[in-house]
């Protein structure tokens, strides 16, 4: 061994090397098992203090996200209550006066004035930021699944979302403010750790942490969970929502942080709401924006039970009906969404505003006319209770103004239809859950039909809107109707109407959104009654199974309409008939370890790929190519250094196993790589195609596509060395990281990680850059910045394994590398979508 290192012509135990002595770097000597005589030993040491500081900062940021999300919910709730009380106070006074004077048309005009003004403002805000429309849950779900939706987590989107949902709810539309809270929390989670904003460019701090997509997705997961927790007072349900509906990958540390963030949001909102509404700061009486109250039977009714084992049969039937109703709701809404995409969205933006105003106009007229014509006047009973001792029906002016409406009815009576329509949706839900014997079956049936149709029409217009509360209210009316029928016509006197209203709400909401685990926990936490766990879970499961038989959930439907490549939790069993080679993209766009600037600019401007393989080509006459061309020489030397690394690994393995090294090491010592020539009679094209070599029209930066290329040039094998991102290449070009052909690659400037991530999360666009000052003949060495060890798979890997690796590890690119280290294709999210896999499976069956 010593002779092999010190002489010019030597023979060692395994090989003979003759020629000039080649200088080895310390890294190469270490790989080959050799050491320098005078080498300073550097012991590896991890900076534990920096790691602890990073973890502590992450916990503080998570806490700040929860507090800010709670404050956002407080802001929305305060102004929604303010505007709603103002509107209903004016309208109620007008209706009571005009009922006697016969000027109800004037009352309707006043109500229209309020509602149309609020909805118009909400629509204008959506015109400023179109992503703010809807609940935002489909967009957040896509983001957490790994798809970047433009503008979804910007500060401008948050402002338009908050103000827009405030006006849309106050405008009397059948929408909720709880759904947009999830989107708002996600924006807070994405923006707060960055300490900068594109909308407010002057607000920027030098904060060195969390400059990666993985950290950002973790904070968005925490923000989404905090939004659920603030909306329903359900921190555990928020954590499970983020896990079930959002994130592609998860870890134990993230679970604790998300739960802590949800708790922070819940108690922040609870603290301020309790202090503002009750004046008792620190009492924590209002955990969320939507609270279902306390479910308990009246003390005077000894036969009453919240639910019994016999009621489970009714709950299962209600789950089936809720699944059918939810599937119908989703089908109608999908048709409306397609109609809007074809006939409304292509037209000027003013048409969207007019559609929102039309929906508001129809909703207001229907609510007013239904309350006036279809409502029943029922007797006010001072003994009627809500089941909560602090919320009783008493004949006082304050309670009448706040809970029941006497519109169009004589003294000592109230209008049951107006009591549902002319109250905030949360108050209507409480009335259906807790008031006993106050709504007729006809009123409940008409209310359900009208609310079902109008809520279906409303979801999808150009205003911020949630779907949770409308679905809960619609389902509560359905459940209350079932309870009334069972009590009045079947004679089941033990039934507690509030339980059936809750189960009806769960059945309809589960049939629409198709959530199971998180929705069960959210409803249990909202009711604060653990005994409801079993019936809620059974109802939601039955509703989901029934609805899935017909179509997908409402959020998945809207994701599909947008054409977003969303990945499911797992693939179907029959997909394992496909291999990675069947679904990969074989036409590669790649870069070399050393590439000219003109070639990089051309690749970046003519493609939209976010990552590029770094490869070298396998040639039999590499020495001839190296002569007189520094660029090609550097690329081939880099490939040889990679082979040298593998040779060192083989040598260590041979020493440990007392076996002979591979021929690769022997060839390396001889300073040439042998290649087996194909048999003369074999078809070269067929041989290359069998090995799945792929053509690339720009073999070397100095070459352009030529029709004179041989088959070997068109299908040349490519040795894979790593992946480099588009953002990294753009950063290298912007900062002028390159070297001239007359210089060594060591003269190229080096950028630190902080400098590379300085422009995160919005890197410059290659089309907006002025690169005239750069010499196009300069060379860029990308090897210090590429990922040399990305996840790779074999061409023979089953699709299920590919899918699980891609989804659980949160990948965006998965190179397909054969047994000898040559890249033969690449798999992206598009190659794993359900539609793409189905198309490839059909092709597979056709070729059998």
Short mmCIF file of C-alpha atoms in Angstrom, two decimals, residues 524 527-535:
data_model
loop_
_atom_site.label_atom_id
_atom_site.label_comp_id
_atom_site.label_asym_id
_atom_site.label_seq_id
_atom_site.Cartn_x
_atom_site.Cartn_y
_atom_site.Cartn_z
CA UNK A 524 -67.94 16.49 21.03
CA UNK A 527 -71.17 20.12 23.02
CA UNK A 528 -68.93 19.45 26.02
CA UNK A 529 -70.73 16.11 26.35
CA UNK A 530 -68.57 13.00 25.98
CA UNK A 531 -71.61 10.69 26.01
CA UNK A 532 -72.42 11.92 22.50
CA UNK A 533 -69.19 10.38 21.17
CA UNK A 534 -70.66 7.07 20.02
CA UNK A 535 -73.81 8.37 18.26
#
